[in-house]
């Protein structure tokens, strides 16, 4: 090295997937992956899933504290009003191919929903609160309406006397759900409402940091949630259980997966090294549902699969995650498999919007760096000579 030449600066280490690298400071949710703890604004999900409902939990995530009775009543009533979508939104859903995935319909329709309310200042609290309620109100309606339209059925009018979960089941099936069915979906929504800096929330914050509007933020997060390593895993879990079939086929099936080094859907988590606490709650909800609606053989297969996978891979920190039992619960509620991820999105919208607000309150645009590993000083060769 010639004298006076400074040594090259050490290259920063690349951390694939940014594992363990903080991307933001956040007061919204907290996970202790070794203890199996998840809390929203300091409230453990066990107590919220026992005592709260989705609307109250959404408020808690968004505004940082439990609402008063008057605040909750007004929030719930406004959400119910916001379920009345412009007729042209339903026309947009009708124009989409019914053979497409409902997540794509949800992403496209949420992006276009913003066009019905774009020219306003979302830094203004009045507008941002209205946008939050419009988006939270619209999400379940878009999912249910798309499902009705693709099935050649009439779109059902929302029922303002019902909460988010019960109204979704009503608009999807045309039957008023039992108290137990509505409560189970309500709890599933609570459990999926936020989960620290996961891929879709990170996507939401990156898009939020550009000062894009909240409709664009949510539609970008919906896109990130579609992948099978994130929200899409819950659909794969049910397909996987159907592929395995009987409970006594589990051992051989797991052998095949482990030998082929294939991932088992519904297991493993970047943060939890013990059983995901949401999986425990969903498992007990599944049990309640079976008591009232009759047993499902697929549940025995699931329980055997959990035992077998934990026996083989538990010491690597591979345990069931939230997606493992959510699919079983949703299928027992007769919800089509490809709506599992949209339901996850309905719930997670509360978290995405809370992160949007938090990002806006102290924003700096995301602009990470990279480690360049390409060529330098290439000579341009004319096309005839290549
Ligand atoms: N089945 C079998 N092995 C798994 C596994 C699974 N579901 N998840 C992780 N592993 C193994 C990996 O093969 C790897 O083993 P190795 O060290 O011998 O190579 C090790 O555990 C670490 O896996 P890695 O993919 O690096 O973990 P991650 O933290 O990057 O990934 C997930 C986390 C969630 C993406 C991953 O566990 C996964 O793909 N799970 C299945 C999909 C799923 O259920 N997603 C929903 C998440 S809520």
XYZ file of C-alpha atoms and ligand atoms in Angstrom:
434
model
C 0.000 0.000 0.000
C 1.547 3.382 -0.973
C 2.489 5.668 1.924
C -0.088 8.288 2.954
C -2.950 6.143 1.673
C -5.535 5.668 4.387
C -6.502 2.012 4.976
C -9.917 1.242 3.525
C -12.747 1.783 6.014
C -13.894 -1.548 7.498
C -17.024 -2.806 5.768
C -20.050 -2.925 8.064
C -21.277 -6.473 8.627
C -24.310 -7.449 6.634
C -27.100 -8.833 8.828
C -29.386 -10.820 6.527
C -33.019 -10.009 7.162
C -31.810 -7.262 9.557
C -32.264 -9.881 12.284
C -31.917 -8.262 15.686
C -31.278 -4.763 14.246
C -33.691 -2.139 15.669
C -35.440 -0.273 12.838
C -37.439 2.136 15.007
C -38.228 3.063 18.583
C -41.782 2.026 19.332
C -44.140 2.051 22.333
C -46.865 -0.025 20.639
C -46.170 -3.686 21.349
C -43.572 -5.742 23.181
C -42.405 -9.335 22.814
C -40.221 -11.417 25.094
C -39.451 -14.356 22.817
C -37.861 -16.468 25.537
C -40.733 -16.062 27.987
C -43.457 -16.267 25.325
C -44.825 -12.825 26.228
C -46.689 -10.442 23.931
C -48.186 -7.196 25.250
C -49.885 -4.252 23.536
C -49.085 -0.930 25.222
C -48.097 -2.930 28.299
C -51.279 -5.059 28.379
C -50.556 -8.807 28.036
C -52.576 -10.359 25.213
C -53.928 -12.952 27.637
C -55.857 -10.252 29.511
C -56.950 -8.444 26.331
C -58.194 -11.664 24.761
C -60.169 -12.434 27.902
C -61.604 -8.978 28.649
C -61.351 -6.730 25.588
C -62.741 -6.686 22.065
C -61.163 -5.809 18.720
C -62.435 -2.222 18.680
C -61.099 -1.481 22.162
C -57.776 -3.168 21.381
C -57.465 -1.178 18.149
C -58.050 2.029 20.109
C -55.447 0.977 22.681
C -52.855 0.335 19.957
C -53.676 3.545 18.120
C -53.977 5.992 20.990
C -51.814 4.396 23.673
C -54.370 3.824 26.458
C -57.647 2.062 27.063
C -60.587 4.234 25.919
C -63.268 5.624 28.218
C -66.794 4.244 27.717
C -67.747 7.369 25.718
C -64.612 7.138 23.531
C -65.173 3.463 22.810
C -68.873 3.915 22.047
C -68.167 6.758 19.663
C -65.253 4.885 17.992
C -67.377 1.730 17.533
C -70.342 3.721 16.195
C -68.130 5.601 13.721
C -66.515 2.355 12.548
C -69.993 0.918 11.938
C -70.889 3.998 9.835
C -67.646 3.716 7.899
C -68.608 0.230 6.736
C -70.927 1.866 4.217
C -68.606 2.042 1.236
C -69.146 4.148 -1.879
C -70.962 2.042 -4.503
C -68.012 2.599 -6.836
C -65.765 0.660 -4.442
C -68.045 -2.341 -4.872
C -67.859 -1.784 -8.645
C -64.062 -1.887 -8.396
C -64.292 -5.259 -6.627
C -66.658 -6.509 -9.321
C -64.138 -5.518 -11.997
C -61.406 -7.705 -10.471
C -61.025 -11.330 -11.603
C -62.861 -13.580 -9.141
C -60.186 -16.230 -9.720
C -57.536 -13.962 -8.198
C -56.344 -14.156 -4.616
C -58.453 -12.102 -2.155
C -55.246 -10.525 -0.772
C -54.582 -9.029 -4.202
C -58.169 -7.776 -4.352
C -57.741 -6.282 -0.883
C -54.482 -4.580 -1.754
C -55.836 -3.164 -5.021
C -59.114 -2.012 -3.492
C -57.434 -0.399 -0.464
C -55.058 1.494 -2.764
C -57.999 2.733 -4.804
C -60.082 3.506 -1.695
C -57.567 6.266 -0.924
C -58.542 7.968 -4.182
C -62.000 8.577 -2.742
C -60.411 10.711 -0.031
C -57.015 11.883 -1.085
C -56.810 15.653 -1.188
C -56.643 16.240 2.523
C -53.892 16.894 4.969
C -53.252 13.736 6.956
C -51.037 15.683 9.371
C -54.274 17.232 10.572
C -55.548 15.082 13.483
C -59.133 15.361 12.329
C -58.252 13.945 8.919
C -55.894 11.294 10.250
C -58.509 10.035 12.750
C -61.105 9.956 9.975
C -58.724 8.062 7.667
C -58.038 5.518 10.437
C -61.756 4.851 10.894
C -62.472 4.735 7.161
C -59.689 2.197 6.646
C -60.528 0.044 9.695
C -64.212 0.145 8.756
C -63.587 -0.732 5.104
C -61.168 -3.658 5.477
C -63.642 -6.385 6.553
C -66.254 -5.090 4.109
C -63.832 -5.315 1.179
C -62.901 -8.887 2.098
C -66.494 -10.079 2.593
C -67.810 -8.261 -0.490
C -65.083 -9.684 -2.754
C -65.863 -13.190 -1.522
C -69.602 -12.718 -2.193
C -68.977 -11.250 -5.647
C -66.598 -14.020 -6.748
C -69.146 -16.597 -5.564
C -71.871 -14.936 -7.690
C -73.769 -13.857 -4.551
C -75.289 -10.520 -3.572
C -73.168 -8.217 -1.451
C -74.736 -8.041 2.015
C -75.306 -4.674 3.672
C -73.339 -4.183 6.897
C -75.355 -4.423 10.128
C -74.528 -1.390 12.299
C -75.627 -3.195 15.461
C -72.754 -5.694 15.125
C -69.076 -5.330 16.017
C -66.241 -5.850 13.512
C -65.994 -9.631 13.949
C -69.715 -10.433 14.009
C -70.439 -8.073 11.125
C -67.699 -9.665 9.032
C -69.195 -13.139 9.536
C -72.654 -11.736 8.752
C -71.498 -10.053 5.534
C -69.555 -13.143 4.512
C -72.185 -15.800 5.130
C -75.545 -14.016 5.328
C -76.131 -15.691 8.722
C -75.958 -13.952 12.066
C -73.101 -15.716 13.901
C -73.634 -17.246 17.339
C -72.141 -15.389 20.292
C -69.377 -17.992 20.518
C -68.493 -17.757 16.812
C -68.366 -13.961 16.913
C -66.335 -13.972 20.120
C -63.821 -16.460 18.739
C -63.213 -14.373 15.626
C -63.064 -11.253 17.794
C -60.303 -12.828 19.915
C -58.437 -13.976 16.794
C -58.519 -10.340 15.580
C -57.163 -9.142 18.945
C -54.328 -11.680 18.769
C -53.269 -10.591 15.268
C -53.582 -6.835 15.800
C -49.886 -6.040 16.253
C -46.585 -7.824 16.575
C -43.657 -5.379 16.767
C -41.375 -4.936 13.763
C -42.498 -7.791 11.498
C -42.072 -7.582 7.714
C -45.440 -5.962 6.897
C -45.166 -3.457 9.759
C -41.671 -2.566 8.635
C -43.019 -2.133 5.094
C -45.784 0.112 6.497
C -43.257 2.237 8.373
C -40.940 2.540 5.384
C -43.818 3.727 3.185
C -45.128 5.965 5.991
C -41.674 7.545 6.275
C -42.017 8.875 2.718
C -45.152 10.719 3.945
C -47.355 8.615 1.688
C -51.029 8.659 2.692
C -52.363 5.990 5.096
C -54.306 4.142 2.384
C -51.059 3.620 0.469
C -49.305 2.656 3.703
C -51.911 -0.017 4.451
C -52.059 -1.324 0.877
C -48.245 -1.673 0.861
C -48.381 -3.574 4.153
C -51.085 -5.850 2.717
C -48.676 -6.660 -0.137
C -45.931 -7.568 2.328
C -48.315 -9.788 4.297
C -49.186 -11.967 1.286
C -45.947 -13.987 1.303
C -45.912 -17.558 2.658
C -43.148 -16.725 5.136
C -45.406 -14.090 6.732
C -49.208 -13.905 6.659
C -49.595 -16.479 3.896
C -48.377 -19.248 6.221
C -51.825 -19.795 7.807
C -53.270 -20.923 4.471
C -50.358 -23.310 3.951
C -50.914 -24.828 7.411
C -54.346 -26.095 6.506
C -53.195 -27.377 3.118
C -50.353 -29.128 4.931
C -52.705 -30.766 7.471
C -54.923 -31.969 4.619
C -51.880 -33.339 2.815
C -50.826 -35.272 5.957
C -54.339 -36.660 6.463
C -54.747 -39.045 9.406
C -53.098 -38.333 12.761
C -51.044 -41.523 12.533
C -49.421 -40.382 9.265
C -47.726 -37.503 11.033
C -44.486 -39.213 12.034
C -43.606 -40.385 8.518
C -44.571 -37.034 7.034
C -42.359 -35.105 9.461
C -39.511 -37.559 8.686
C -39.832 -36.673 5.006
C -39.855 -32.926 5.659
C -36.894 -32.982 8.044
C -34.823 -35.210 5.742
C -35.585 -32.983 2.756
C -34.842 -29.897 4.938
C -38.244 -28.469 4.065
C -39.866 -25.911 6.355
C -42.958 -27.028 8.226
C -45.594 -24.324 7.965
C -46.941 -22.877 11.210
C -43.697 -23.534 13.068
C -40.703 -21.378 13.880
C -40.451 -17.700 14.524
C -37.742 -15.088 14.250
C -38.478 -13.857 17.771
C -40.203 -16.622 19.798
C -37.992 -19.436 20.957
C -40.871 -21.049 22.892
C -44.494 -21.644 21.849
C -46.050 -18.457 20.505
C -48.469 -17.280 23.270
C -51.086 -16.545 20.578
C -50.987 -20.193 19.498
C -51.896 -21.256 23.061
C -54.914 -18.935 23.141
C -56.048 -20.005 19.666
C -55.672 -23.648 20.606
C -58.023 -23.212 23.538
C -60.478 -21.315 21.297
C -60.328 -24.229 18.860
C -61.224 -26.551 21.741
C -64.251 -24.382 22.664
C -65.390 -24.427 19.072
C -65.079 -28.206 18.811
C -67.108 -28.623 22.008
C -69.937 -26.629 20.489
C -69.648 -27.565 16.772
C -68.339 -31.128 17.006
C -64.832 -32.474 16.690
C -62.688 -32.300 13.530
C -60.176 -35.079 12.770
C -57.740 -32.488 11.413
C -57.312 -31.249 14.987
C -55.877 -34.621 16.078
C -53.458 -34.429 13.166
C -52.470 -30.913 14.289
C -51.871 -31.970 17.900
C -49.727 -34.920 16.751
C -47.839 -32.659 14.371
C -47.057 -30.206 17.169
C -45.761 -33.046 19.396
C -43.661 -34.553 16.637
C -42.136 -31.268 15.405
C -41.336 -30.087 18.929
C -39.772 -33.481 19.713
C -37.530 -33.224 16.619
C -36.876 -29.484 16.352
C -37.841 -27.995 19.725
C -34.233 -27.663 20.855
C -33.607 -25.459 17.798
C -36.365 -23.153 19.083
C -38.943 -24.418 16.584
C -42.416 -24.359 18.171
C -45.919 -23.601 16.823
C -46.566 -20.005 15.846
C -49.853 -18.087 15.607
C -50.627 -19.454 12.160
C -50.667 -23.021 13.321
C -54.013 -22.893 15.116
C -55.630 -19.891 13.421
C -56.340 -21.867 10.232
C -58.007 -24.663 12.207
C -60.265 -22.156 13.969
C -61.175 -20.327 10.746
C -61.943 -23.505 8.849
C -64.229 -24.631 11.678
C -66.034 -21.295 11.220
C -66.476 -22.372 7.540
C -64.274 -19.560 6.276
C -62.609 -20.317 2.911
C -58.856 -20.979 3.183
C -57.816 -18.074 0.980
C -59.566 -15.626 3.345
C -57.305 -16.577 6.268
C -54.606 -14.088 5.321
C -57.130 -11.301 4.574
C -58.525 -11.825 8.100
C -54.988 -11.457 9.430
C -54.796 -8.198 7.418
C -58.119 -6.935 8.850
C -56.680 -7.344 12.344
C -53.168 -6.122 11.604
C -54.525 -2.907 10.080
C -54.937 -1.638 13.657
C -51.223 -2.181 14.254
C -50.136 -0.826 10.856
C -52.110 2.368 11.462
C -50.720 2.710 14.993
C -47.222 2.421 13.488
C -48.168 4.956 10.808
C -49.167 7.449 13.532
C -46.027 6.733 15.536
C -43.791 7.104 12.465
C -45.471 10.393 11.561
C -45.023 11.759 15.078
C -41.242 11.569 14.725
C -40.425 10.940 11.106
C -37.194 10.498 9.235
C -37.327 8.821 5.830
C -35.849 5.289 5.813
C -32.719 5.216 3.713
C -30.466 2.310 4.754
C -27.197 1.564 3.057
C -25.945 -1.559 1.270
C -22.763 -3.517 0.794
C -21.896 -3.311 -2.897
C -20.627 -6.610 -4.271
C -20.780 -5.855 -7.992
C -18.164 -4.952 -10.606
C -16.356 -1.626 -11.014
C -15.056 0.239 -14.068
C -16.676 -1.953 -16.703
C -16.024 -1.116 -20.351
C -19.117 -0.591 -22.509
C -19.008 -3.116 -25.382
C -21.170 -2.239 -28.391
C -24.036 -4.692 -28.826
C -22.676 -6.088 -32.130
C -19.431 -7.092 -30.397
C -20.903 -8.921 -27.350
N -39.679 -26.049 9.882
C -38.483 -26.691 9.905
N -37.305 -26.082 10.195
C -37.374 -24.765 10.459
C -38.568 -24.045 10.454
C -39.763 -24.735 10.149
N -40.918 -24.124 10.115
N -38.317 -22.771 10.755
C -36.983 -22.680 10.939
N -36.411 -23.884 10.750
C -34.999 -24.195 10.864
C -34.277 -23.764 9.577
O -34.273 -24.770 8.602
C -32.917 -23.424 10.104
O -32.238 -24.624 10.316
P -30.622 -24.728 10.079
O -30.046 -23.794 11.106
O -30.323 -26.156 10.309
O -30.393 -24.253 8.678
C -33.201 -22.812 11.480
O -34.439 -23.390 11.899
C -33.337 -21.292 11.437
O -34.301 -20.983 10.428
P -34.460 -19.580 9.706
O -35.307 -19.738 8.488
O -33.107 -18.975 9.538
O -35.248 -18.778 10.791
P -35.808 -17.322 10.583
O -35.843 -16.687 11.918
O -35.110 -16.609 9.495
O -37.277 -17.607 10.019
C -39.555 -18.067 9.860
C -38.429 -17.514 10.750
C -40.889 -17.787 10.544
C -39.547 -17.352 8.506
C -39.327 -19.578 9.683
O -39.370 -20.218 10.935
C -40.347 -20.195 8.734
O -40.165 -20.127 7.510
N -41.460 -20.815 9.276
C -42.461 -21.424 8.442
C -43.406 -20.364 7.909
C -44.320 -19.805 8.988
O -44.954 -20.532 9.727
N -44.391 -18.455 9.023
C -45.270 -17.745 9.946
C -44.495 -16.948 10.915
S -45.558 -16.247 12.143
